[in-house]
Coordinates of C-alpha atoms in Angstrom, one line a residue:
Chain A
M192 CA 0.1 0.2 0.0
Q193 CA 2.9 2.4 0.8
R194 CA 4.6 1.3 -2.7
Y195 CA 1.2 2.4 -4.1
I196 CA 0.9 5.9 -2.5
V197 CA 4.3 6.4 -3.5
Q198 CA 3.9 5.7 -7.2
R199 CA 1.0 7.5 -8.0
L200 CA 2.4 10.4 -5.6
I201 CA 5.4 10.4 -7.8
F202 CA 2.9 10.0 -10.6
I203 CA 0.7 12.8 -9.6
V204 CA 3.8 15.5 -9.1
F205 CA 5.2 14.4 -12.8
S206 CA 1.6 14.9 -14.3
L207 CA 1.2 18.4 -12.5
I208 CA 5.1 19.4 -13.3
G209 CA 4.5 18.4 -17.1
A210 CA 0.5 20.3 -17.4
T211 CA 1.8 23.5 -15.8
F212 CA 5.0 23.5 -17.5
L213 CA 2.6 22.1 -20.9
A214 CA 0.4 25.7 -20.0
F215 CA 3.3 27.6 -19.0
A216 CA 5.4 27.0 -22.1
A217 CA 2.0 27.7 -24.7
S218 CA 0.8 31.3 -23.2
R219 CA 4.5 31.9 -23.7
L220 CA 4.7 31.1 -26.9
A221 CA 1.5 32.2 -28.1
P222 CA 1.5 34.1 -31.2
G223 CA 1.8 37.8 -30.8
D224 CA 3.6 37.7 -27.0
P225 CA 1.2 39.3 -24.3
L226 CA 3.7 42.5 -23.6
R227 CA 3.8 43.2 -27.1
M228 CA -0.3 42.7 -27.8
M229 CA 0.0 44.5 -24.7
V230 CA 1.6 47.6 -25.9
A231 CA 1.0 47.2 -29.7
D232 CA -1.6 50.4 -30.2
R233 CA 0.5 52.3 -27.3
N234 CA 3.6 52.9 -30.3
L235 CA 5.9 52.6 -26.9
D236 CA 9.7 53.2 -27.1
P237 CA 11.4 49.7 -28.0
A238 CA 13.3 51.0 -24.8
V239 CA 10.6 50.8 -22.2
V240 CA 9.5 47.9 -24.1
A241 CA 12.7 46.0 -23.0
A242 CA 12.7 47.3 -19.4
W243 CA 9.0 45.9 -19.7
E244 CA 10.5 43.1 -20.5
Q245 CA 13.3 42.9 -17.8
R246 CA 11.0 43.5 -15.3
Y247 CA 7.9 40.4 -16.5
G248 CA 11.1 38.3 -16.7
L249 CA 10.1 37.6 -20.6
D250 CA 13.9 38.2 -21.5
K251 CA 15.1 34.9 -19.9
P252 CA 14.4 31.1 -21.5
I253 CA 11.3 29.7 -21.2
P254 CA 12.3 27.3 -18.6
V255 CA 13.9 29.6 -16.2
Q256 CA 10.4 31.8 -16.4
Y257 CA 8.8 29.1 -15.4
L258 CA 11.0 28.2 -12.2
Y259 CA 10.6 31.6 -11.4
Y260 CA 6.7 31.3 -12.4
V261 CA 6.9 28.3 -9.9
K262 CA 8.4 29.6 -7.3
N263 CA 6.0 32.4 -7.0
A264 CA 2.8 30.2 -7.1
L265 CA 4.3 27.9 -4.4
Q266 CA 4.1 31.2 -2.3
G267 CA 0.8 32.3 -3.1
D268 CA 2.4 34.6 -6.1
L269 CA 0.3 33.9 -9.2
G270 CA 1.7 37.2 -11.2
T271 CA -0.7 40.9 -11.5
S272 CA -3.7 40.7 -14.3
Y273 CA -3.0 42.5 -17.5
H274 CA -6.6 43.7 -18.0
Y275 CA -6.9 45.0 -14.7
I276 CA -3.3 46.3 -14.4
G277 CA -2.0 45.9 -10.8
T278 CA -4.6 43.4 -9.1
P279 CA -2.9 40.3 -8.3
V280 CA -4.1 37.2 -9.9
T281 CA -4.9 35.4 -6.8
E282 CA -7.1 38.2 -5.9
I283 CA -9.1 37.3 -8.9
L284 CA -9.0 33.6 -9.0
G285 CA -8.9 33.3 -5.4
P286 CA -12.6 34.1 -4.4
A287 CA -14.0 33.3 -7.7
M288 CA -12.8 29.6 -6.8
L289 CA -14.7 29.6 -3.5
V290 CA -18.3 30.7 -5.1
T291 CA -17.3 27.4 -7.7
L292 CA -16.7 24.8 -5.1
R293 CA -19.4 26.2 -2.7
W294 CA -22.1 25.7 -5.9
E295 CA -20.5 22.8 -7.1
S296 CA -20.0 20.4 -4.8
V297 CA -23.5 20.4 -3.7
G298 CA -24.4 20.2 -7.3
L299 CA -22.0 17.0 -6.9
A300 CA -23.6 15.8 -3.7
L301 CA -27.0 15.6 -5.3
A302 CA -25.7 13.2 -8.2
V303 CA -24.6 11.2 -6.0
I304 CA -27.6 11.1 -4.2
L305 CA -29.9 10.5 -7.3
A306 CA -27.9 8.3 -8.8
L307 CA -27.6 5.7 -6.0
I308 CA -31.2 5.8 -5.6
L309 CA -31.8 5.6 -9.7
G310 CA -29.3 3.2 -10.0
T311 CA -30.2 0.8 -6.9
I312 CA -34.0 0.8 -8.3
S313 CA -33.3 0.3 -12.0
A314 CA -30.3 -3.3 -10.8
I315 CA -33.5 -4.5 -8.5
K316 CA -35.9 -4.3 -11.2
Q317 CA -33.7 -5.4 -14.0
N318 CA -35.4 -5.8 -17.6
T319 CA -38.7 -4.3 -16.6
W320 CA -40.2 -1.3 -17.6
V321 CA -38.6 1.1 -14.8
D322 CA -35.4 0.0 -15.2
T323 CA -35.5 0.7 -19.5
V324 CA -37.0 4.4 -18.7
T325 CA -34.6 4.9 -16.2
M326 CA -31.8 4.1 -18.6
T327 CA -33.1 5.3 -21.7
V328 CA -33.5 9.1 -19.9
A329 CA -29.9 9.0 -18.5
L330 CA -28.2 8.3 -21.8
A331 CA -30.1 10.9 -22.9
G332 CA -29.5 12.7 -19.5
I333 CA -25.1 12.2 -20.6
S334 CA -25.7 13.4 -24.2
L335 CA -27.8 16.9 -23.5
P336 CA -25.4 19.7 -23.2
D337 CA -25.5 21.7 -20.6
F338 CA -26.1 25.1 -22.1
A339 CA -29.1 23.6 -24.3
L340 CA -30.7 21.9 -21.1
A341 CA -30.6 25.3 -19.4
T342 CA -31.8 27.2 -22.2
F343 CA -34.5 24.7 -21.8
L344 CA -34.8 25.4 -17.5
I345 CA -34.5 28.8 -18.1
V346 CA -37.2 29.6 -21.0
G347 CA -39.9 27.0 -18.6
F348 CA -38.9 27.2 -15.0
S349 CA -37.7 31.4 -14.6
L350 CA -39.9 33.4 -17.8
K351 CA -43.0 30.6 -18.4
L352 CA -43.0 30.1 -14.5
G353 CA -41.8 32.4 -12.8
W354 CA -40.5 29.8 -10.4
F355 CA -36.5 30.9 -10.0
P356 CA -34.6 34.2 -11.2
V357 CA -32.8 34.0 -14.2
A358 CA -29.6 34.5 -13.1
G359 CA -27.2 36.0 -10.8
F360 CA -25.9 34.1 -7.4
E361 CA -27.4 35.9 -4.4
T362 CA -30.1 33.8 -2.8
P363 CA -30.6 30.3 -2.2
L364 CA -33.0 30.1 -5.1
H365 CA -30.6 31.5 -7.4
Y366 CA -28.8 27.8 -6.9
V367 CA -31.5 26.2 -8.1
L368 CA -31.3 25.8 -11.7
P369 CA -28.0 26.0 -11.7
V370 CA -27.3 22.6 -9.6
I371 CA -29.7 20.8 -12.0
T372 CA -28.1 22.1 -14.5
L373 CA -24.8 20.1 -13.3
A374 CA -26.2 18.0 -11.6
V375 CA -28.2 16.1 -14.4
G376 CA -25.4 14.7 -16.8
P377 CA -23.3 13.4 -13.8
T378 CA -26.2 11.6 -12.3
A379 CA -26.8 9.8 -15.6
L380 CA -23.6 8.6 -15.9
L381 CA -23.7 7.6 -12.4
S382 CA -26.5 5.9 -12.1
R383 CA -25.7 3.5 -14.6
M384 CA -22.4 3.0 -13.8
V385 CA -24.4 2.1 -9.7
R386 CA -26.8 -0.3 -11.8
S387 CA -24.3 -2.0 -13.7
S388 CA -21.7 -2.7 -10.3
M389 CA -25.2 -3.2 -7.9
L390 CA -25.6 -5.9 -10.6
E391 CA -22.9 -7.9 -10.4
V392 CA -23.1 -7.5 -6.8
I393 CA -26.3 -9.3 -6.4
R394 CA -25.0 -11.8 -8.1
Q395 CA -22.1 -12.9 -5.8
D396 CA -22.6 -15.4 -3.0
Y397 CA -21.9 -13.1 -0.2
M398 CA -25.7 -12.0 -1.0
M399 CA -27.1 -15.3 -1.3
T400 CA -25.3 -16.1 2.8
A401 CA -27.3 -12.4 3.6
R402 CA -30.5 -14.0 2.2
S403 CA -30.1 -17.4 3.6
K404 CA -29.2 -15.4 7.2
G405 CA -33.0 -14.0 6.3
L406 CA -32.0 -10.2 6.6
S407 CA -34.1 -8.3 4.9
E408 CA -34.1 -7.4 1.1
R409 CA -33.2 -3.7 2.2
A410 CA -31.1 -4.1 4.3
I411 CA -29.5 -6.7 1.8
I412 CA -29.5 -3.7 -0.9
V413 CA -28.1 -1.1 1.4
Y414 CA -25.7 -3.1 3.8
H415 CA -23.9 -5.1 1.3
G416 CA -24.6 -4.0 -1.9
L417 CA -24.0 -0.3 -1.9
R418 CA -21.2 -0.9 0.0
N419 CA -19.4 -2.9 -2.5
A420 CA -21.1 -1.4 -5.5
F421 CA -19.0 1.8 -4.1
L422 CA -15.8 1.1 -4.8
P423 CA -16.2 1.4 -9.1
I424 CA -18.5 4.5 -8.9
L425 CA -15.8 6.2 -6.5
T426 CA -13.3 5.8 -9.9
I427 CA -16.4 7.9 -11.8
V428 CA -16.4 10.1 -9.4
G429 CA -13.0 11.3 -10.6
I430 CA -14.0 11.9 -14.1
L431 CA -16.9 13.7 -12.8
V432 CA -14.8 16.1 -11.1
G433 CA -12.8 17.0 -14.1
R434 CA -15.8 17.1 -15.5
I435 CA -18.2 19.7 -13.8
L436 CA -14.9 21.8 -13.7
S437 CA -15.0 21.9 -17.0
G438 CA -19.0 22.5 -16.9
S439 CA -18.5 25.6 -14.9
F440 CA -17.0 27.3 -18.0
I441 CA -20.5 27.1 -19.6
V442 CA -22.9 27.2 -16.7
E443 CA -21.2 29.9 -14.8
T444 CA -21.5 32.4 -17.9
I445 CA -25.2 31.2 -18.5
F446 CA -26.3 31.8 -15.0
N447 CA -23.9 34.8 -14.2
I448 CA -22.2 33.3 -11.5
P449 CA -19.0 34.8 -10.6
G450 CA -16.4 31.5 -10.0
I451 CA -14.1 30.8 -11.6
G452 CA -15.3 29.3 -15.3
R453 CA -16.7 32.8 -16.1
V454 CA -14.0 34.4 -15.0
G455 CA -12.1 32.7 -17.0
V456 CA -13.9 33.1 -20.5
T457 CA -13.7 36.8 -19.8
A458 CA -10.6 36.4 -18.7
V459 CA -10.1 34.9 -22.5
L460 CA -12.1 37.3 -24.1
Q461 CA -9.7 40.4 -22.7
R462 CA -7.1 38.1 -23.5
D463 CA -6.1 38.7 -20.1
Y464 CA -3.2 35.9 -20.2
P465 CA -1.9 35.6 -16.2
V466 CA -5.7 35.2 -15.6
I467 CA -6.0 32.6 -17.9
L468 CA -3.1 30.9 -17.3
G469 CA -4.0 31.1 -13.1
A470 CA -7.4 29.5 -13.6
T471 CA -6.1 26.7 -15.6
I472 CA -3.2 25.6 -13.6
I473 CA -5.2 26.2 -10.9
L474 CA -7.8 23.9 -12.3
A475 CA -5.4 21.2 -13.5
S476 CA -4.0 20.8 -10.1
A477 CA -7.2 20.5 -8.4
F478 CA -8.0 17.8 -11.0
L479 CA -5.3 16.3 -10.0
I480 CA -5.1 16.2 -6.2
T481 CA -8.8 15.0 -6.7
T482 CA -8.0 12.0 -8.4
F483 CA -5.2 11.2 -6.1
V484 CA -7.3 11.3 -3.2
I485 CA -9.7 8.9 -4.5
D486 CA -6.7 6.9 -5.2
L487 CA -5.8 6.9 -2.1
L488 CA -10.2 6.1 -0.8
Y489 CA -9.6 3.4 -2.9
G490 CA -6.9 2.0 -1.6
A491 CA -8.2 2.1 1.9
L492 CA -11.7 1.4 1.3
D493 CA -10.9 -2.1 -0.4
P494 CA -8.5 -4.0 1.4
R495 CA -8.2 -6.4 -1.1
I496 CA -5.8 -4.0 -3.1
R497 CA -3.4 -3.6 0.1
V498 CA -3.2 -6.9 0.2
S499 CA -2.4 -7.9 -3.8
D500 CA -0.2 -5.1 -3.8
Chain B
M1191 CA -6.7 -30.2 -53.9
T1192 CA -7.6 -27.1 -55.8
L1193 CA -11.2 -28.3 -54.1
A1194 CA -9.5 -28.1 -50.7
D1195 CA -8.0 -24.4 -50.9
D1196 CA -11.0 -23.4 -52.3
H1197 CA -12.8 -24.6 -49.5
T1198 CA -10.6 -23.1 -46.7
M1199 CA -10.5 -19.8 -48.6
M1200 CA -14.7 -20.0 -48.6
Q1201 CA -14.8 -20.6 -45.1
T1202 CA -12.3 -17.7 -44.1
D1203 CA -14.2 -15.8 -46.5
R1204 CA -17.5 -16.4 -44.8
R1205 CA -16.2 -16.1 -41.0
S1206 CA -14.5 -12.6 -41.9
T1207 CA -17.9 -11.0 -43.2
S1208 CA -20.4 -12.4 -41.1
L1209 CA -18.3 -11.1 -38.0
W1210 CA -19.3 -7.4 -39.2
R1211 CA -23.0 -9.0 -40.6
D1212 CA -24.0 -10.5 -37.1
A1213 CA -22.9 -6.6 -36.2
L1214 CA -25.2 -5.5 -38.2
R1215 CA -27.8 -7.7 -37.7
R1216 CA -28.0 -6.9 -33.7
L1217 CA -27.5 -3.3 -34.4
G1218 CA -30.9 -3.6 -36.5
R1219 CA -32.8 -5.2 -33.8
N1220 CA -31.5 -1.9 -31.3
K1221 CA -34.4 0.4 -31.9
A1222 CA -32.9 3.4 -30.3
A1223 CA -30.0 2.7 -32.3
V1224 CA -31.8 2.2 -35.9
V1225 CA -33.6 5.6 -35.2
S1226 CA -30.8 8.0 -34.1
A1227 CA -28.6 6.4 -37.7
I1228 CA -31.4 7.5 -39.6
F1229 CA -32.1 10.9 -37.9
L1230 CA -27.5 11.1 -38.5
L1231 CA -28.1 9.9 -42.1
L1232 CA -30.6 12.7 -42.8
L1233 CA -28.6 15.1 -40.8
I1234 CA -25.6 14.6 -43.1
F1235 CA -27.8 14.8 -46.2
V1236 CA -28.5 18.2 -45.2
A1237 CA -25.6 19.3 -44.6
V1238 CA -23.8 18.0 -47.4
F1239 CA -27.1 19.0 -49.6
A1240 CA -26.9 22.4 -47.9
P1241 CA -27.4 25.0 -50.6
I1242 CA -30.3 23.3 -52.9
V1243 CA -31.8 22.0 -49.2
A1244 CA -32.1 25.2 -47.3
P1245 CA -34.9 27.9 -48.6
Y1246 CA -32.7 31.1 -47.8
S1247 CA -29.2 32.4 -47.9
P1248 CA -27.8 31.7 -44.2
Y1249 CA -26.4 35.7 -44.0
E1250 CA -29.2 37.1 -46.4
T1251 CA -30.7 39.7 -43.8
D1252 CA -34.3 41.5 -43.6
F1253 CA -34.9 43.9 -41.0
S1254 CA -38.5 44.0 -42.0
Q1255 CA -38.6 40.6 -40.4
V1256 CA -37.1 40.1 -37.5
R1257 CA -37.4 37.8 -34.7
T1258 CA -40.7 37.0 -36.3
L1259 CA -42.4 33.6 -35.0
P1260 CA -42.3 30.5 -36.9
S1261 CA -44.9 30.6 -40.1
T1262 CA -45.2 29.2 -44.0
E1263 CA -42.5 31.6 -45.2
H1264 CA -40.3 31.0 -42.7
W1265 CA -41.2 27.5 -41.2
L1266 CA -38.9 28.1 -37.8
G1267 CA -39.2 32.0 -37.6
T1268 CA -36.4 34.4 -38.2
D1269 CA -33.5 35.5 -35.9
E1270 CA -32.6 39.1 -34.5
L1271 CA -31.1 40.1 -37.9
G1272 CA -33.7 38.6 -39.6
R1273 CA -32.2 35.8 -41.0
D1274 CA -34.0 32.6 -41.8
I1275 CA -33.6 30.2 -38.8
L1276 CA -34.1 26.7 -40.1
S1277 CA -31.6 27.7 -43.1
R1278 CA -28.9 29.5 -40.5
L1279 CA -29.4 25.4 -38.4
I1280 CA -28.9 23.7 -41.6
Y1281 CA -25.8 25.3 -42.4
G1282 CA -24.7 25.1 -38.8
A1283 CA -25.4 21.3 -39.1
R1284 CA -22.7 21.7 -41.9
V1285 CA -20.0 23.4 -39.4
S1286 CA -20.9 21.2 -36.3
L1287 CA -20.4 17.8 -38.8
F1288 CA -17.6 19.2 -40.2
V1289 CA -15.9 19.8 -37.0
G1290 CA -16.8 16.6 -35.7
V1291 CA -15.5 14.1 -38.5
T1292 CA -12.7 16.2 -39.8
V1293 CA -11.4 16.4 -35.6
Q1294 CA -12.6 12.8 -34.9
S1295 CA -10.2 11.6 -37.8
M1296 CA -7.3 13.5 -37.3
A1297 CA -7.3 12.3 -33.8
T1298 CA -7.8 9.0 -35.0
F1299 CA -5.1 9.0 -37.2
V1300 CA -2.9 10.2 -34.2
G1301 CA -4.3 8.7 -31.9
I1302 CA -4.2 4.9 -33.3
I1303 CA -0.3 5.4 -35.0
L1304 CA 1.1 6.6 -31.5
G1305 CA -0.8 3.9 -29.4
L1306 CA 0.3 0.8 -32.1
V1307 CA 3.6 2.5 -31.5
A1308 CA 4.2 2.5 -27.9
G1309 CA 1.6 -0.9 -27.2
Y1310 CA 3.6 -2.7 -30.1
Y1311 CA 7.5 -1.6 -28.9
A1312 CA 7.5 -0.6 -25.2
G1313 CA 10.2 0.4 -23.5
M1314 CA 11.2 4.2 -24.1
T1315 CA 9.2 4.6 -27.0
D1316 CA 5.9 3.8 -24.7
I1317 CA 7.1 5.8 -21.7
V1318 CA 7.7 9.1 -24.0
I1319 CA 4.1 8.3 -25.9
M1320 CA 2.3 7.7 -22.4
R1321 CA 4.1 10.0 -20.1
A1322 CA 2.5 12.6 -22.7
V1323 CA -1.1 10.9 -22.8
D1324 CA -1.1 11.3 -18.9
I1325 CA 0.0 14.6 -19.4
M1326 CA -3.1 15.9 -21.2
Y1327 CA -4.8 13.7 -19.5
A1328 CA -4.2 16.3 -16.1
F1329 CA -6.2 18.3 -17.8
P1330 CA -10.5 18.7 -17.5
N1331 CA -10.6 18.3 -21.6
F1332 CA -12.8 21.4 -22.1
L1333 CA -11.1 23.4 -20.0
F1334 CA -7.6 21.6 -22.3
A1335 CA -9.3 23.9 -25.2
V1336 CA -10.6 26.7 -23.8
F1337 CA -6.9 27.3 -22.5
M1338 CA -5.4 26.6 -26.1
V1339 CA -8.7 28.7 -28.0
S1340 CA -7.6 31.8 -25.9
L1341 CA -3.7 31.7 -27.5
L1342 CA -5.0 31.3 -31.1
E1343 CA -6.5 33.6 -33.8
P1344 CA -10.4 32.6 -33.4
S1345 CA -10.7 30.6 -36.7
V1346 CA -12.7 27.0 -38.2
G1347 CA -8.6 26.0 -38.0
S1348 CA -7.5 26.9 -34.8
V1349 CA -10.8 25.0 -33.4
I1350 CA -10.6 22.0 -35.3
L1351 CA -6.3 22.2 -34.2
T1352 CA -7.4 22.9 -30.8
L1353 CA -9.7 20.0 -30.2
S1354 CA -7.5 17.5 -32.1
L1355 CA -5.2 17.5 -29.2
A1356 CA -7.0 17.0 -27.3
S1357 CA -8.4 13.9 -28.2
W1358 CA -5.9 12.0 -29.6
P1359 CA -4.8 11.4 -26.1
F1360 CA -8.2 9.0 -25.9
V1361 CA -7.4 6.9 -29.3
A1362 CA -3.7 6.4 -27.9
R1363 CA -4.8 4.9 -24.6
L1364 CA -7.8 2.5 -25.8
V1365 CA -5.1 1.7 -29.2
R1366 CA -2.4 0.7 -26.8
G1367 CA -4.3 -1.4 -24.3
Q1368 CA -5.4 -3.7 -27.1
V1369 CA -1.8 -3.8 -28.7
L1370 CA -0.8 -4.9 -25.4
S1371 CA -3.5 -7.5 -25.3
L1372 CA -3.2 -8.5 -28.8
K1373 CA 0.2 -8.6 -28.8
N1374 CA 1.3 -11.9 -27.2
Q1375 CA -1.6 -13.7 -29.1
E1376 CA -0.7 -16.8 -31.0
Y1377 CA -1.2 -15.9 -34.6
V1378 CA 0.4 -12.7 -33.3
M1379 CA 3.5 -15.0 -32.5
A1380 CA 3.5 -17.2 -36.0
A1381 CA 3.7 -13.9 -37.8
K1382 CA 6.8 -12.8 -36.0
V1383 CA 8.3 -16.3 -36.7
V1384 CA 7.5 -16.0 -40.0
G1385 CA 9.5 -13.2 -40.5
T1386 CA 6.6 -10.4 -41.5
P1387 CA 8.0 -6.6 -40.5
D1388 CA 6.4 -5.2 -37.9
R1389 CA 4.7 -3.0 -39.4
A1390 CA 3.1 -5.6 -41.7
I1391 CA 2.0 -6.9 -38.2
M1392 CA 0.5 -4.2 -36.7
R1393 CA -1.5 -3.4 -40.0
R1394 CA -2.5 -6.5 -41.3
H1395 CA -2.5 -8.1 -37.7
I1396 CA -3.0 -6.0 -35.0
L1397 CA -5.3 -3.5 -36.0
P1398 CA -8.3 -5.2 -37.8
N1399 CA -8.4 -6.9 -34.3
A1400 CA -8.7 -3.4 -32.6
F1401 CA -11.1 -2.0 -34.5
S1402 CA -14.5 -2.7 -32.6
P1403 CA -13.7 -0.1 -30.0
I1404 CA -11.8 2.3 -32.5
I1405 CA -15.2 2.5 -34.0
V1406 CA -16.8 3.0 -31.5
Q1407 CA -14.8 5.5 -29.8
F1408 CA -14.7 7.4 -32.9
T1409 CA -18.9 7.7 -33.3
L1410 CA -19.0 8.9 -29.2
G1411 CA -15.8 11.1 -30.2
I1412 CA -17.6 13.1 -32.7
A1413 CA -20.1 13.7 -30.1
G1414 CA -18.4 15.2 -27.8
V1415 CA -16.3 17.3 -30.5
I1416 CA -19.5 18.5 -31.8
M1417 CA -20.4 20.0 -28.4
A1418 CA -16.9 21.2 -27.4
E1419 CA -16.8 23.4 -30.6
A1420 CA -20.3 24.5 -29.8
A1421 CA -19.4 25.4 -26.4
L1422 CA -16.9 27.0 -27.2
S1423 CA -18.9 29.1 -30.1
F1424 CA -21.3 29.5 -27.6
L1425 CA -19.1 31.4 -24.5
G1426 CA -18.0 33.8 -28.0
I1427 CA -14.6 32.3 -28.0
G1428 CA -14.5 29.7 -31.0
I1429 CA -15.8 30.2 -34.2
R1430 CA -17.2 33.6 -34.9
P1431 CA -20.5 34.8 -36.0
P1432 CA -21.4 35.3 -38.5
N1433 CA -21.0 31.8 -39.6
P1434 CA -23.6 29.9 -38.4
T1435 CA -23.2 27.9 -35.5
W1436 CA -25.6 26.2 -33.3
G1437 CA -23.8 27.0 -29.8
G1438 CA -23.8 31.1 -31.1
M1439 CA -27.1 30.7 -32.3
I1440 CA -28.0 30.3 -28.7
S1441 CA -25.5 32.7 -27.3
K1442 CA -27.4 35.2 -29.4
G1443 CA -30.5 33.8 -29.0
R1444 CA -30.2 34.2 -25.3
E1445 CA -30.5 38.3 -25.4
F1446 CA -33.9 37.8 -26.6
F1447 CA -35.0 35.0 -24.4
R1448 CA -38.2 36.8 -22.9
T1449 CA -39.2 38.2 -26.0
A1450 CA -38.3 35.5 -28.4
P1451 CA -37.1 32.6 -26.4
H1452 CA -37.2 30.6 -30.3
L1453 CA -34.2 32.3 -31.4
A1454 CA -32.5 29.7 -28.8
I1455 CA -34.9 26.7 -27.9
Y1456 CA -34.7 25.1 -31.9
P1457 CA -30.2 25.1 -32.0
S1458 CA -30.5 23.5 -28.2
I1459 CA -33.4 21.0 -29.9
V1460 CA -31.3 20.0 -33.1
L1461 CA -28.0 20.0 -30.9
G1462 CA -29.6 18.0 -27.7
L1463 CA -30.8 15.5 -30.5
T1464 CA -27.5 14.9 -32.5
M1465 CA -26.0 14.5 -28.8
I1466 CA -28.8 12.3 -28.0
A1467 CA -28.3 10.3 -31.3
F1468 CA -24.2 10.3 -31.3
N1469 CA -24.5 8.3 -28.1
F1470 CA -27.0 6.1 -28.7
L1471 CA -25.9 4.8 -31.9
G1472 CA -22.5 4.8 -30.2
D1473 CA -23.8 2.5 -27.3
G1474 CA -25.4 0.6 -29.8
L1475 CA -22.1 0.0 -31.7
R1476 CA -21.2 -1.2 -28.7
D1477 CA -23.3 -3.6 -27.8
A1478 CA -23.1 -4.9 -31.4
L1479 CA -19.7 -5.1 -31.9
D1480 CA -19.0 -6.6 -28.8
P1481 CA -22.0 -9.3 -27.6
R1482 CA -19.8 -10.2 -24.3
M1483 CA -20.5 -6.9 -23.1
K1484 CA -24.3 -7.4 -23.0
K1485 CA -25.6 -8.9 -20.0

């Protein structure tokens, strides 16, 4: 188990360095380097530009620039915004990330709970109409793009029925539609996963034993079934976190939520490279760290992994 | 003796075609997949023959008819500049399908080659290629697309490049996995023993046997790419207006949610149906090509 953790840790650190370096180098090599793009229409003296380049370290080779960037990043400094001149990137992205975490964790939790219920019911009622309907709806749910779904929800629930506000992020009512938009895809994906692992678990010998002990069907499903079906689900949650973080770009733009996704999109439109790079690095790191934590949980929850290692 | 030769030839012949014919038959029994395939064929037809099928030009504005509701003249109404929504949807299908198929073809081509090489040669080659794949996997996929697009000038070309870069690792990892499980099979060993060159082994003996999952991934991958393109256009950082894109239409339509929701609703429906069709078809193909998967 220890060897496994160390191996995974090395892998995560390697991926993290690779990904951040790739993002950093790409943003430096992009056509029209950021500084020049910023000064292009101001007709600055080349000497001034050179001084700026020196000040921001843009005259050094990219790997050296990267090392400086990482050194500063570890101290909580991601540079300053090009658009809001002088404002630290962390001051822009920090609060935004908190907003995103707040509403997206609600969405993920909702998805996991709903999926456990729907998937289990589907598995118990395998090959009945309940199962068919749930799984068909689930496949449709996986396929429906976030912004198409959001369009339907806003037109239906906000404009026609007037139940929820169209956009914004002030009251709990503002959470409802974005959380639903976010949760539908993951719920659909997860409930299919829950169903298939439940089906596998139901056929295991220990389920028969539990039944012959006289346990009620509900107790069997909850204590034995769900517990064992939980492991494969955990893997999917890792993938879902990536999908949800990506989804924040769209859902936050639609519902005008001041999270990292909307800030990121605004930065792209403004060509605010330090903010874009910061957001990319923060999100990729968040994704990798979640994957690692899930790996650890996986090892902790499944004794077989520890024994076989 | 020729008779015997003929006989074995006929046998192998029948076996190789029946694999695909069986798959097609199984696919035909899957109603959702059949309906999806018909829908997609229709969509492809409409996209290819857009200039003939579309009632109007997708760019032609008519300021006397702005944001009108569906009528006999404009079946799905007109948008904020008086352009025919149906025509823009039809030309939008062209953009979506073109981007989807191009990106997925490029990603599949690159992914097959790198996956084959990595899996077959193992060692250093494998390590280098797969570490590159790992790094790409570190980015949530759409995040990578947003990031790349931000660095390039917005155009169809840069969207295609970006999404191809984001898509190849999935194919490479899939193909490598297939190669690893196939390369120690006896018939591959036999081919090696008789001195078949590596390239021929990969092309003739390994690749055809890895084809089923590649086809499934290709179908599902197109859906992913179309969705990503639409999302980029929706955010205003992908293909620029006045090019007709579904994502762009939904984005523009959002400004008129209150007065003319149909501007956003129709493209959302078309995009949603297309996604669902590709996913149902991909799912059906998976079941049809690999009967063991089905319980």
